[in-house]
Coordinates of C-alpha atoms and ligand atoms in Angstrom, one line a residue:
X1 CA -3.2 24.2 -23.0
X2 CA -6.3 25.4 -24.8
X3 CA -7.3 27.2 -21.6
X4 CA -3.8 28.7 -21.5
X5 CA -4.2 30.1 -25.0
X6 CA -7.6 31.7 -24.1
X7 CA -6.0 33.3 -21.1
X8 CA -3.1 34.7 -23.1
X9 CA -5.4 36.1 -25.8
X10 CA -7.7 37.6 -23.2
X11 CA -4.8 39.2 -21.4
X12 CA -3.4 40.7 -24.6
X13 CA -6.8 42.1 -25.5
X14 CA -7.4 43.7 -22.1
X15 CA -3.8 44.7 -21.2
X16 CA -2.1 44.9 -24.6
X17 CA -2.0 48.6 -24.8
X18 CA -0.5 49.1 -21.4
X19 CA 2.1 46.3 -21.4
X20 CA 5.5 46.2 -23.0
X21 CA 6.8 43.0 -24.6
X22 CA 9.0 41.9 -21.6
X23 CA 6.1 42.1 -19.3
X24 CA 4.0 40.0 -21.7
X25 CA 6.7 37.4 -21.9
X26 CA 7.0 37.2 -18.2
X27 CA 3.3 36.5 -17.8
X28 CA 3.4 33.9 -20.6
X29 CA 6.3 32.2 -18.8
X30 CA 4.5 32.3 -15.5
X31 CA 1.4 30.8 -17.1
X32 CA 3.4 28.1 -18.9
X33 CA 5.0 27.3 -15.6
X34 CA 1.6 27.1 -13.9
X35 CA 0.4 24.8 -16.6
X36 CA 3.4 22.6 -16.2
X37 CA 2.8 22.4 -12.5
X38 CA -0.8 21.6 -13.0
X39 CA 0.1 18.8 -15.3
X40 CA 2.7 17.6 -12.8
X41 CA 0.1 17.7 -10.1
X42 CA -2.2 15.7 -12.4
X43 CA 0.5 13.2 -13.0
X44 CA 0.9 12.9 -9.3
X45 CA -2.8 12.4 -8.7
X46 CA -2.8 9.8 -11.5
X47 CA 0.2 8.1 -10.0
X48 CA -1.9 7.8 -6.8
X49 CA -4.6 5.9 -8.6
X50 CA -4.8 2.2 -8.6
X51 CA -4.3 1.7 -12.3
X52 CA -0.7 2.9 -11.8
X53 CA -0.3 0.8 -8.7
X54 CA -1.2 -2.7 -9.5
X55 CA -2.2 -4.8 -6.5
X56 CA 0.7 -6.1 -4.5
X57 CA 1.0 -9.8 -4.9
X58 CA 3.1 -12.8 -4.2
X59 CA 4.6 -14.2 -7.4
X60 CA 6.1 -17.6 -7.8
X61 CA 8.5 -18.6 -10.6
X62 CA 10.7 -21.7 -10.8
X63 CA 10.1 -22.4 -7.1
X64 CA 11.2 -19.0 -6.0
X65 CA 9.0 -16.1 -4.7
X66 CA 8.8 -12.4 -4.7
X67 CA 6.5 -9.8 -3.3
X68 CA 5.6 -7.6 -6.2
X69 CA 4.8 -4.0 -5.2
X70 CA 4.1 -1.5 -8.0
X71 CA 4.7 -4.4 -10.4
X72 CA 8.2 -5.3 -9.4
X73 CA 9.9 -7.4 -6.7
X74 CA 10.1 -5.5 -3.5
X75 CA 12.0 -6.4 -0.3
X76 CA 10.4 -5.5 3.0
X77 CA 13.0 -3.8 5.2
X78 CA 10.6 -3.9 8.0
X79 CA 10.1 -2.7 11.6
X80 CA 7.2 -3.8 13.8
X81 CA 6.1 -1.5 16.6
X82 CA 5.2 -2.6 20.1
X83 CA 1.7 -4.0 20.5
X84 CA 0.1 -0.9 22.0
X85 CA 2.0 1.6 19.8
X86 CA -0.4 1.9 16.8
X87 CA -2.5 4.6 18.5
X88 CA -2.3 8.1 17.1
X89 CA -1.0 9.3 20.5
X90 CA 2.0 7.0 20.3
X91 CA 2.9 7.4 16.7
X92 CA 5.4 10.3 17.4
X93 CA 7.4 7.7 19.3
X94 CA 7.3 5.2 16.4
X95 CA 8.3 7.2 13.4
X96 CA 11.7 8.3 14.7
X97 CA 12.7 4.7 15.3
X98 CA 11.5 3.7 11.8
X99 CA 13.4 6.6 10.3
X100 CA 16.6 5.8 12.2
X101 CA 16.4 2.2 11.0
X102 CA 15.7 3.4 7.4
X103 CA 12.8 0.9 7.3
X104 CA 10.8 1.0 4.1
X105 CA 7.8 -0.8 5.7
X106 CA 6.2 -0.6 9.1
X107 CA 4.1 -3.3 10.6
X108 CA 1.3 -2.0 12.7
X109 CA -1.6 -3.7 14.4
X110 CA -5.3 -2.8 13.9
X111 CA -7.1 -3.6 17.1
X112 CA -10.5 -5.1 16.8
X113 CA -11.6 -3.5 20.1
X114 CA -10.8 -0.1 18.6
X115 CA -12.1 -0.8 15.1
X116 CA -15.6 -2.1 16.2
X117 CA -16.3 -0.3 19.5
X118 CA -20.0 -1.1 19.1
X119 CA -21.3 -4.1 17.2
X120 CA -21.6 -3.2 13.6
X121 CA -20.1 0.3 14.0
X122 CA -16.7 0.5 12.5
X123 CA -14.3 3.3 13.4
X124 CA -11.9 4.0 10.6
X125 CA -10.2 7.0 12.2
X126 CA -7.1 5.2 13.5
X127 CA -6.6 3.2 10.2
X128 CA -6.9 6.5 8.3
X129 CA -4.3 8.1 10.6
X130 CA -1.9 5.2 10.0
X131 CA -2.4 5.5 6.2
X132 CA -1.9 9.3 6.2
X133 CA 1.2 9.2 8.4
X134 CA 2.8 6.3 6.5
X135 CA 2.4 8.3 3.3
X136 CA 4.0 11.4 4.9
X137 CA 6.9 9.2 6.0
X138 CA 7.1 7.5 2.6
X139 CA 6.8 4.0 4.0
X140 CA 4.6 1.1 3.2
X141 CA 2.5 -0.7 5.8
X142 CA 1.8 -4.2 6.7
X143 CA -1.3 -4.2 8.9
X144 CA -1.7 -6.8 11.6
X145 CA -5.3 -7.8 12.3
X146 CA -5.5 -8.4 16.0
X147 CA -8.9 -10.1 15.8
X148 CA -10.0 -13.4 17.3
X149 CA -6.5 -14.4 18.1
X150 CA -3.6 -12.5 19.6
X151 CA -0.8 -14.8 20.9
X152 CA -3.2 -17.6 21.4
X153 CA -5.8 -15.6 23.4
X154 CA -8.5 -13.2 22.4
X155 CA -7.7 -10.2 24.4
X156 CA -8.4 -7.8 21.5
X157 CA -12.0 -8.7 20.9
X158 CA -14.3 -5.7 21.6
X159 CA -15.8 -5.1 25.0
X160 CA -19.3 -6.0 23.8
X161 CA -17.9 -9.5 22.9
X162 CA -16.0 -9.9 26.2
X163 CA -19.2 -9.2 28.0
X164 CA -21.0 -12.1 26.3
X165 CA -18.7 -15.1 26.9
X166 CA -21.5 -17.6 26.3
X167 CA -21.9 -16.3 22.8
X168 CA -18.2 -15.8 22.1
X169 CA -16.8 -18.7 24.1
X170 CA -13.3 -19.7 25.1
X171 CA -12.0 -23.3 24.5
X172 CA -12.5 -26.0 27.0
X173 CA -9.4 -27.9 28.2
X174 CA -9.1 -31.7 28.7
X175 CA -10.2 -31.4 32.3
X176 CA -13.4 -29.5 31.4
X177 CA -12.2 -26.1 32.5
X178 CA -12.1 -23.0 30.2
X179 CA -8.8 -22.1 28.6
X180 CA -7.9 -18.5 27.8
X181 CA -8.1 -19.1 24.1
X182 CA -11.0 -18.7 21.7
X183 CA -12.8 -21.7 20.5
X184 CA -12.3 -22.3 16.8
X185 CA -15.8 -23.8 16.9
X186 CA -17.4 -20.5 18.1
X187 CA -19.6 -19.6 15.1
X188 CA -20.7 -16.3 16.4
X189 CA -17.1 -15.2 16.9
X190 CA -16.2 -16.3 13.5
X191 CA -19.1 -14.5 11.9
X192 CA -18.2 -11.3 13.8
X193 CA -14.6 -11.6 12.8
X194 CA -15.5 -12.1 9.1
X195 CA -17.7 -9.0 9.3
X196 CA -15.1 -6.8 10.9
X197 CA -12.2 -8.0 8.8
X198 CA -14.3 -7.5 5.7
X199 CA -15.2 -4.0 6.8
X200 CA -11.4 -3.3 7.1
X201 CA -10.6 -4.7 3.7
X202 CA -13.6 -2.8 2.1
X203 CA -12.3 0.5 3.7
X204 CA -8.7 -0.1 2.5
X205 CA -9.9 -0.9 -1.0
X206 CA -11.3 2.7 -1.3
X207 CA -9.0 4.6 1.1
X208 CA -5.8 3.2 -0.2
X209 CA -5.6 3.3 -4.0
X210 CA -1.9 4.3 -3.5
X211 CA -1.3 0.8 -2.1
X212 CA 0.3 2.1 1.0
X213 CA -0.7 -1.2 2.6
X214 CA 1.1 -4.0 0.9
X215 CA 0.1 -7.0 2.9
X216 CA -2.2 -8.1 5.7
X217 CA -1.5 -10.4 8.7
X218 CA -4.7 -12.2 9.5
X219 CA -4.8 -12.6 13.3
X220 CA -1.6 -12.8 15.4
X221 CA 0.1 -16.0 16.4
X222 CA -3.2 -17.9 16.4
X223 CA -3.5 -21.1 18.3
X224 CA -3.5 -22.1 22.0
X225 CA -1.2 -22.2 24.9
X226 CA -2.0 -24.6 27.6
X227 CA -4.3 -27.1 25.9
X228 CA -3.5 -29.1 22.8
X229 CA -7.0 -28.7 21.4
X230 CA -10.5 -27.7 22.2
X231 CA -12.5 -30.3 24.2
X232 CA -15.8 -28.5 24.1
X233 CA -18.8 -30.7 23.0
X234 CA -18.9 -29.0 19.6
X235 CA -15.2 -29.7 19.0
X236 CA -15.4 -33.2 20.4
X237 CA -18.1 -34.1 18.0
X238 CA -15.9 -33.1 15.1
X239 CA -12.9 -34.8 16.5
X240 CA -14.7 -38.1 16.7
X241 CA -16.1 -37.7 13.2
X242 CA -14.4 -38.6 9.9
X243 CA -11.4 -36.5 8.9
X244 CA -12.5 -34.4 5.8
X245 CA -11.5 -36.2 2.7
X246 CA -10.0 -33.0 1.1
X247 CA -7.5 -32.9 4.0
X248 CA -6.5 -36.5 3.6
X249 CA -6.2 -36.1 -0.2
X250 CA -4.3 -32.8 0.2
X251 CA -1.8 -34.5 2.6
X252 CA -1.5 -37.5 0.3
X253 CA -2.4 -39.6 3.2
X254 CA -3.1 -43.3 2.5
X255 CA -5.8 -44.7 4.7
X256 CA -6.5 -48.4 4.9
X257 CA -10.3 -48.3 4.5
X258 CA -13.4 -46.3 5.2
X259 CA -13.5 -42.8 6.6
X260 CA -11.1 -42.7 9.5
X261 CA -11.6 -40.3 12.4
X262 CA -8.7 -38.1 13.6
X263 CA -7.4 -40.7 16.1
X264 CA -7.5 -43.4 13.5
X265 CA -5.9 -41.3 10.8
X266 CA -3.2 -39.6 12.7
X267 CA -2.5 -41.6 15.9
X268 CA -0.5 -39.7 18.5
X269 CA -0.5 -36.6 16.4
X270 CA -4.3 -36.6 16.1
X271 CA -5.1 -33.9 18.7
X272 CA -2.4 -31.5 17.5
X273 CA -3.3 -31.9 13.8
X274 CA -7.0 -31.5 14.7
X275 CA -6.4 -28.2 16.4
X276 CA -4.2 -27.0 13.5
X277 CA -7.0 -27.9 11.1
X278 CA -9.7 -26.2 13.3
X279 CA -7.8 -23.0 13.5
X280 CA -6.7 -22.9 9.9
X281 CA -10.3 -23.6 8.7
X282 CA -11.6 -20.7 10.9
X283 CA -8.9 -18.3 9.6
X284 CA -9.4 -19.4 6.0
X285 CA -13.0 -18.1 6.2
X286 CA -11.9 -14.7 7.4
X287 CA -9.1 -14.4 4.8
X288 CA -11.3 -15.6 2.0
X289 CA -14.0 -13.1 2.8
X290 CA -11.4 -10.3 3.0
X291 CA -9.7 -11.3 -0.2
X292 CA -13.0 -11.5 -2.1
X293 CA -13.3 -7.7 -1.3
X294 CA -9.7 -6.6 -1.7
X295 CA -7.1 -9.2 -2.6
X296 CA -4.0 -8.0 -0.8
X297 CA -1.5 -10.7 0.0
X298 CA -2.2 -12.3 3.4
X299 CA -0.2 -14.2 5.8
X300 CA -0.4 -15.9 9.2
X301 CA 2.5 -15.6 11.7
X302 CA 3.5 -18.5 13.9
X303 CA 4.8 -18.9 17.4
X304 CA 7.4 -21.6 16.9
X305 CA 8.3 -25.0 18.4
X306 CA 11.9 -26.1 18.9
X307 CA 13.0 -26.7 15.3
X308 CA 15.0 -29.7 16.4
X309 CA 11.7 -31.2 17.7
X310 CA 12.8 -31.8 21.3
X311 CA 9.6 -30.5 22.9
X312 CA 6.0 -31.6 22.8
X313 CA 2.7 -29.8 23.2
X314 CA 1.6 -28.1 25.4
X315 CA 5.1 -26.7 25.7
X316 CA 4.6 -24.8 22.5
X317 CA 1.5 -23.1 21.1
X318 CA -0.6 -25.6 19.1
X319 CA -3.1 -24.8 16.4
X320 CA -0.8 -22.3 14.7
X321 CA 1.5 -22.9 11.8
X322 CA 4.3 -24.7 13.6
X323 CA 6.7 -26.4 11.1
X324 CA 5.1 -29.9 11.6
X325 CA 1.6 -28.7 10.5
X326 CA 2.5 -26.4 7.6
X327 CA 1.0 -29.0 5.1
X328 CA -2.3 -29.0 7.1
X329 CA -2.4 -25.2 6.9
X330 CA -1.5 -25.2 3.2
X331 CA -4.4 -27.5 2.4
X332 CA -6.9 -25.9 4.7
X333 CA -6.2 -22.2 4.3
X334 CA -5.5 -21.6 0.6
X335 CA -6.3 -17.9 0.9
X336 CA -3.3 -17.4 3.1
X337 CA -0.4 -16.7 0.8
X338 CA 2.3 -17.6 3.3
X339 CA 3.0 -18.9 6.8
X340 CA 5.6 -16.8 8.6
X341 CA 7.8 -17.6 11.5
X342 CA 8.2 -15.2 14.4
X343 CA 11.8 -16.0 15.4
X344 CA 13.0 -15.3 18.9
X345 CA 15.6 -18.0 19.1
X346 CA 19.0 -16.4 19.2
X347 CA 21.2 -19.4 18.6
X348 CA 22.3 -19.7 15.0
X349 CA 21.6 -23.4 14.6
X350 CA 18.0 -22.9 15.6
X351 CA 17.6 -19.7 13.7
X352 CA 19.0 -21.1 10.4
X353 CA 17.0 -24.2 10.8
X354 CA 13.8 -22.3 11.1
X355 CA 14.6 -20.2 8.0
X356 CA 15.1 -23.5 6.2
X357 CA 11.8 -25.0 7.5
X358 CA 9.7 -22.1 6.3
X359 CA 11.5 -21.5 3.0
X360 CA 9.7 -24.2 1.0
X361 CA 8.7 -24.7 -2.5
X362 CA 5.1 -24.0 -1.4
X363 CA 5.9 -21.1 1.0
X364 CA 7.6 -17.8 0.5
X365 CA 9.8 -16.9 3.4
X366 CA 9.0 -13.8 5.4
X367 CA 10.2 -13.1 8.9
X368 CA 7.5 -10.7 10.3
X369 CA 9.0 -10.6 13.8
X370 CA 12.3 -11.2 15.3
X371 CA 14.2 -10.3 18.5
X372 CA 15.2 -6.6 19.0
X373 CA 18.6 -7.5 20.5
X374 CA 21.3 -6.5 18.1
X375 CA 22.5 -10.1 18.0
X376 CA 19.5 -10.8 15.8
X377 CA 20.5 -8.1 13.3
X378 CA 22.9 -10.3 11.3
X379 CA 20.1 -12.8 10.6
X380 CA 18.6 -10.3 8.1
X381 CA 21.3 -11.6 5.8
X382 CA 20.5 -15.2 6.6
X383 CA 16.9 -14.5 5.6
X384 CA 18.1 -12.9 2.4
X385 CA 20.2 -16.0 1.7
X386 CA 16.9 -18.0 2.0
X387 CA 15.2 -15.7 -0.6
X388 CA 13.1 -14.0 2.0
X389 CA 10.6 -11.4 0.8
X390 CA 11.2 -9.4 4.0
X391 CA 12.4 -9.2 7.6
X392 CA 11.2 -7.2 10.6
X393 CA 12.6 -6.9 14.1
X394 CA 9.9 -6.4 16.8
X395 CA 9.3 -3.6 19.2
X396 CA 10.9 -0.9 17.2
X397 CA 9.8 2.3 18.8
X398 CA 10.7 4.7 21.5
X399 CA 7.7 4.1 23.8
X400 CA 10.1 2.8 26.4
X401 CA 8.6 -0.7 26.3
X402 CA 11.1 -3.4 25.7
X403 CA 10.4 -7.1 25.8
X404 CA 13.6 -8.3 27.5
X405 CA 14.5 -11.2 27.8
X406 CA 13.4 -12.1 24.3
X407 CA 14.5 -8.7 23.1
X408 CA 16.8 -6.0 24.2
X409 CA 16.4 -4.2 27.5
X410 CA 16.0 -0.7 25.9
X411 CA 15.3 0.6 22.4
X412 CA 17.7 3.4 21.7
X413 CA 19.7 4.5 18.6
X414 CA 22.6 2.5 20.1
X415 CA 20.5 -0.7 20.3
X416 CA 19.2 -0.2 16.8
X417 CA 22.5 0.6 15.2
X418 CA 23.3 -2.9 13.8
X419 CA 19.8 -3.2 12.4
X420 CA 20.1 0.2 10.8
X421 CA 23.3 -0.8 9.1
X422 CA 21.5 -3.5 7.3
X423 CA 18.9 -1.2 5.8
X424 CA 21.5 1.5 5.1
X425 CA 23.3 -0.9 2.9
X426 CA 20.4 -2.7 1.2
X427 CA 17.8 0.2 1.2
X428 CA 19.2 2.0 -1.8
X429 CA 19.2 -1.2 -3.9
X430 CA 16.3 -3.1 -2.4
X431 CA 14.6 -3.5 -5.7
X432 CA 17.8 -5.0 -7.3
X433 CA 18.3 -7.3 -4.3
X434 CA 14.7 -8.5 -4.5
X435 CA 15.1 -9.1 -8.2
X436 CA 18.4 -10.9 -7.9
X437 CA 16.9 -13.1 -5.2
X438 CA 13.8 -13.8 -7.3
X439 CA 16.2 -14.9 -10.1
X440 CA 18.0 -17.2 -7.7
X441 CA 21.3 -15.3 -8.0
X442 CA 21.9 -14.3 -4.4
X443 CA 23.4 -16.1 -1.5
X444 CA 24.4 -14.9 1.9
X445 CA 26.1 -16.1 5.0
X446 CA 26.2 -14.9 8.6
X447 CA 28.7 -15.5 11.4
X448 CA 28.0 -18.3 13.8
X449 CA 29.6 -18.4 17.3
X450 CA 32.7 -20.6 17.3
X451 CA 32.8 -20.7 13.5
X452 CA 35.3 -18.1 12.2
X453 CA 34.8 -18.9 8.5
X454 CA 32.0 -19.5 6.1
X455 CA 31.7 -20.1 2.4
X456 CA 29.5 -19.7 -0.6
X457 CA 29.6 -21.6 -3.9
X458 CA 28.9 -20.1 -7.4
X459 CA 29.9 -22.7 -10.0
X460 CA 33.6 -22.4 -10.5
X461 CA 34.0 -19.7 -7.9
X462 CA 34.2 -20.4 -4.2
X463 CA 33.8 -17.4 -1.8
X464 CA 35.4 -17.7 1.6
X465 CA 34.2 -15.4 4.4
X466 CA 36.4 -14.9 7.4
X467 CA 35.5 -13.2 10.7
X468 CA 37.6 -11.2 13.2
X469 CA 40.6 -10.5 11.0
X470 CA 42.3 -7.1 10.8
X471 CA 42.1 -5.5 7.4
X472 CA 45.8 -6.2 6.5
X473 CA 47.8 -9.4 6.2
X474 CA 47.0 -13.0 6.2
X475 CA 46.4 -15.0 9.4
X476 CA 44.0 -17.4 10.9
X477 CA 40.6 -15.8 11.5
X478 CA 39.7 -15.8 15.2
X479 CA 36.0 -14.8 14.8
X480 CA 34.6 -11.5 16.0
X481 CA 34.2 -11.0 19.7
X482 CA 30.4 -11.2 19.2
X483 CA 29.2 -12.9 16.0
X484 CA 28.3 -9.9 14.0
X485 CA 29.6 -10.9 10.5
X486 CA 27.3 -10.9 7.6
X487 CA 27.6 -10.8 3.8
X488 CA 25.7 -11.3 0.6
X489 CA 27.1 -12.2 -2.8
X490 CA 25.0 -12.1 -6.0
X491 CA 26.2 -13.3 -9.3
X492 CA 25.8 -10.7 -12.1
X493 CA 27.7 -12.6 -14.8
X494 CA 30.0 -15.7 -15.1
X495 CA 32.8 -13.8 -13.5
X496 CA 31.1 -10.8 -12.0
X497 CA 29.6 -10.4 -8.6
X498 CA 27.9 -7.9 -6.4
X499 CA 29.1 -8.1 -2.8
X500 CA 28.1 -6.2 0.4
X501 CA 28.3 -6.9 4.1
X502 CA 29.8 -6.0 7.5
X503 CA 32.5 -7.2 9.9
X504 CA 34.1 -9.8 7.6
X505 CA 36.6 -10.5 4.9
X506 CA 35.5 -11.9 1.6
X507 CA 37.8 -13.6 -0.9
X508 CA 37.2 -15.4 -4.2
X509 CA 39.0 -18.6 -5.2
X510 CA 38.7 -21.0 -8.1
X511 CA 36.8 -24.1 -6.8
X512 CA 39.0 -26.3 -9.0
X513 CA 42.3 -25.7 -7.2
X514 CA 43.9 -28.4 -9.3
X515 CA 43.6 -26.4 -12.5
X516 CA 46.8 -24.6 -11.6
X517 CA 45.1 -21.3 -12.3
X518 CA 44.9 -18.4 -9.8
X519 CA 42.2 -15.8 -9.2
X520 CA 42.8 -12.2 -10.2
X521 CA 40.8 -9.2 -9.1
X522 CA 40.4 -7.6 -12.5
X523 CA 38.4 -4.7 -11.2
X524 CA 36.7 -4.0 -7.8
X525 CA 34.4 -1.1 -7.9
X526 CA 32.7 0.5 -4.9
X527 CA 29.5 2.2 -5.8
X528 CA 25.8 2.4 -5.5
X529 CA 22.7 1.7 -7.6
X530 CA 20.9 4.7 -9.1
X531 CA 17.8 4.1 -11.2
X532 CA 18.6 0.5 -11.6
X533 CA 22.2 1.1 -12.8
X534 CA 25.4 0.5 -10.7
X535 CA 27.5 3.7 -10.6
X536 CA 31.1 3.3 -9.4
X537 CA 32.5 5.9 -7.0
X538 CA 36.0 4.5 -6.8
X539 CA 38.0 1.4 -7.7
X540 CA 39.5 -0.6 -4.8
X541 CA 43.1 -1.8 -5.3
X542 CA 46.3 -2.2 -3.3
X543 CA 45.7 -2.7 0.4
X544 CA 42.0 -2.8 -0.2
X545 CA 42.2 -5.9 -2.4
X546 CA 45.6 -7.6 -1.7
X547 CA 44.4 -9.5 1.3
X548 CA 40.8 -10.0 0.2
X549 CA 37.8 -7.6 0.4
X550 CA 37.4 -6.3 3.9
X551 CA 34.0 -5.1 5.1
X552 CA 34.0 -3.1 8.4
X553 CA 31.1 -1.0 9.8
X554 CA 30.6 1.2 6.7
X555 CA 27.9 0.4 4.2
X556 CA 29.9 -0.5 1.1
X557 CA 28.7 -2.3 -2.1
X558 CA 31.3 -3.7 -4.5
X559 CA 31.0 -4.9 -8.0
X560 CA 33.7 -7.4 -8.5
X561 CA 35.1 -8.6 -11.9
X562 CA 37.3 -11.7 -11.7
X563 CA 39.9 -13.1 -14.0
X564 CA 42.4 -15.9 -13.9
X565 CA 46.1 -16.1 -14.6
Ligands
DGJ601 C1 5.1 -12.4 19.5 C2 3.8 -11.6 19.2 O1 3.4 -11.9 17.9 C3 4.0 -10.2 19.4 O2 2.8 -9.5 19.2 C4 4.5 -9.9 20.8 O3 3.6 -10.3 21.8 C5 5.8 -10.7 21.0 N1 5.6 -12.1 20.8 C6 6.4 -10.5 22.4 O4 6.8 -9.2 22.6

């Protein structure tokens, strides 16, 4: 403003004689405007600085979790691109899918082979492109470090490492042959990974004061297919030695006497537990080094085993955070904030069980990958109902790669439609939904094949959810032709609820039917959240409430006030 006053005075002195009052006022207005814009610009620059963007972090309160971004609970409405899509040349095929989905967060890999093409020389150009384009598209990023492990192998290590297999060895299987999986006892590989991941975190710390990147995935589905553990001499020596006391203590494991080795301590689970510990210990060192530089939340994703435990290794990937070894990972890798299931099991019994297994008092639930077939789309609500901090279908881009049969055969707007509906509904109120979940006020239910109804309980109110009904009249629900129904209900007050969903009918009843009282819809408002406040656009009544609250394929959010008579 002082500068502005000088300019005005100077202008008057030099041009005063020639200018009428109107002209003078016009110039003053223009200068004031420019000053306002400059201060606006300054505000924007300031907003881009880290002091206005506290570090994203996982917060726990009363056994519930939230991912805080910019200081408030944030819900990841995610999309993960295909494995080879995070190259600048492919990004034009990625953004349109993310936009169509209305994702607020994109999960993209950082490839070690690209990031460190020569030992000790780091190439930040691709990461910088991801940051710049994410900002242009106003989405956050979760970066996936494809380092030592990618799906149990190490196919993303740089060429200079692949050319030195003696130095960066694979595991040895029970029969003495190499297995296509990196040895968690390979110290040179570990040191190289620590250096590379640290370089990445150091770069993000300075290049991303805006906190475009909100979380890091350390490795990808680490562990091993085809061998329960490493049988190399280095691994064997540790397997035969005493189990570390910290692990036994952390697991609250009572041992009879002395220092048991793995076999003595864990019997038939010994080899599997040993491998989980070996991999977790390796990854802990990478995550700890990265966090010491830049403490973003970090997670490890897991390839799963049958949640009803009907299979045994090596039929699933061992070493990773399968449900049976979560406690080992928790004790061994404290720098990892959460263990996250990649869910490609379409059946609702399995899917819901997995959500339950990873939603634990010591683990925030996050679904970083799930199938791209639209059948999986409803599980976004199931994840919400388990207080998930985020959800992300896999392979969400138009590069023409599709991972059928675990995903859909083609990614098109049509195939993405039911996923897009989720984010269309929740996107405008993701902060409110994340907060309600953090406060333990939200529940959700999804349709299961062969089960035409579901229910949710909120104290004296029972919510019934029916599938496959028309919107008028009362009859027995047949279920939808495909199980697409989904709904969330959040309690705002004793008798006040927020409800949103698709392909179902929702009705409220008094749980205590014996009281002789009936439920009355006092007021049902359809609206949306703006700046944290619910604004009603219309009131539902008549056909829209007489038979219950019907949700079709339109994104609709209701605030429901209940009474009794
Ligand atoms: C799980 C992995 O984490 C992904 O990177 C990808 O390989 C899918 N499986 C299969 O498309």
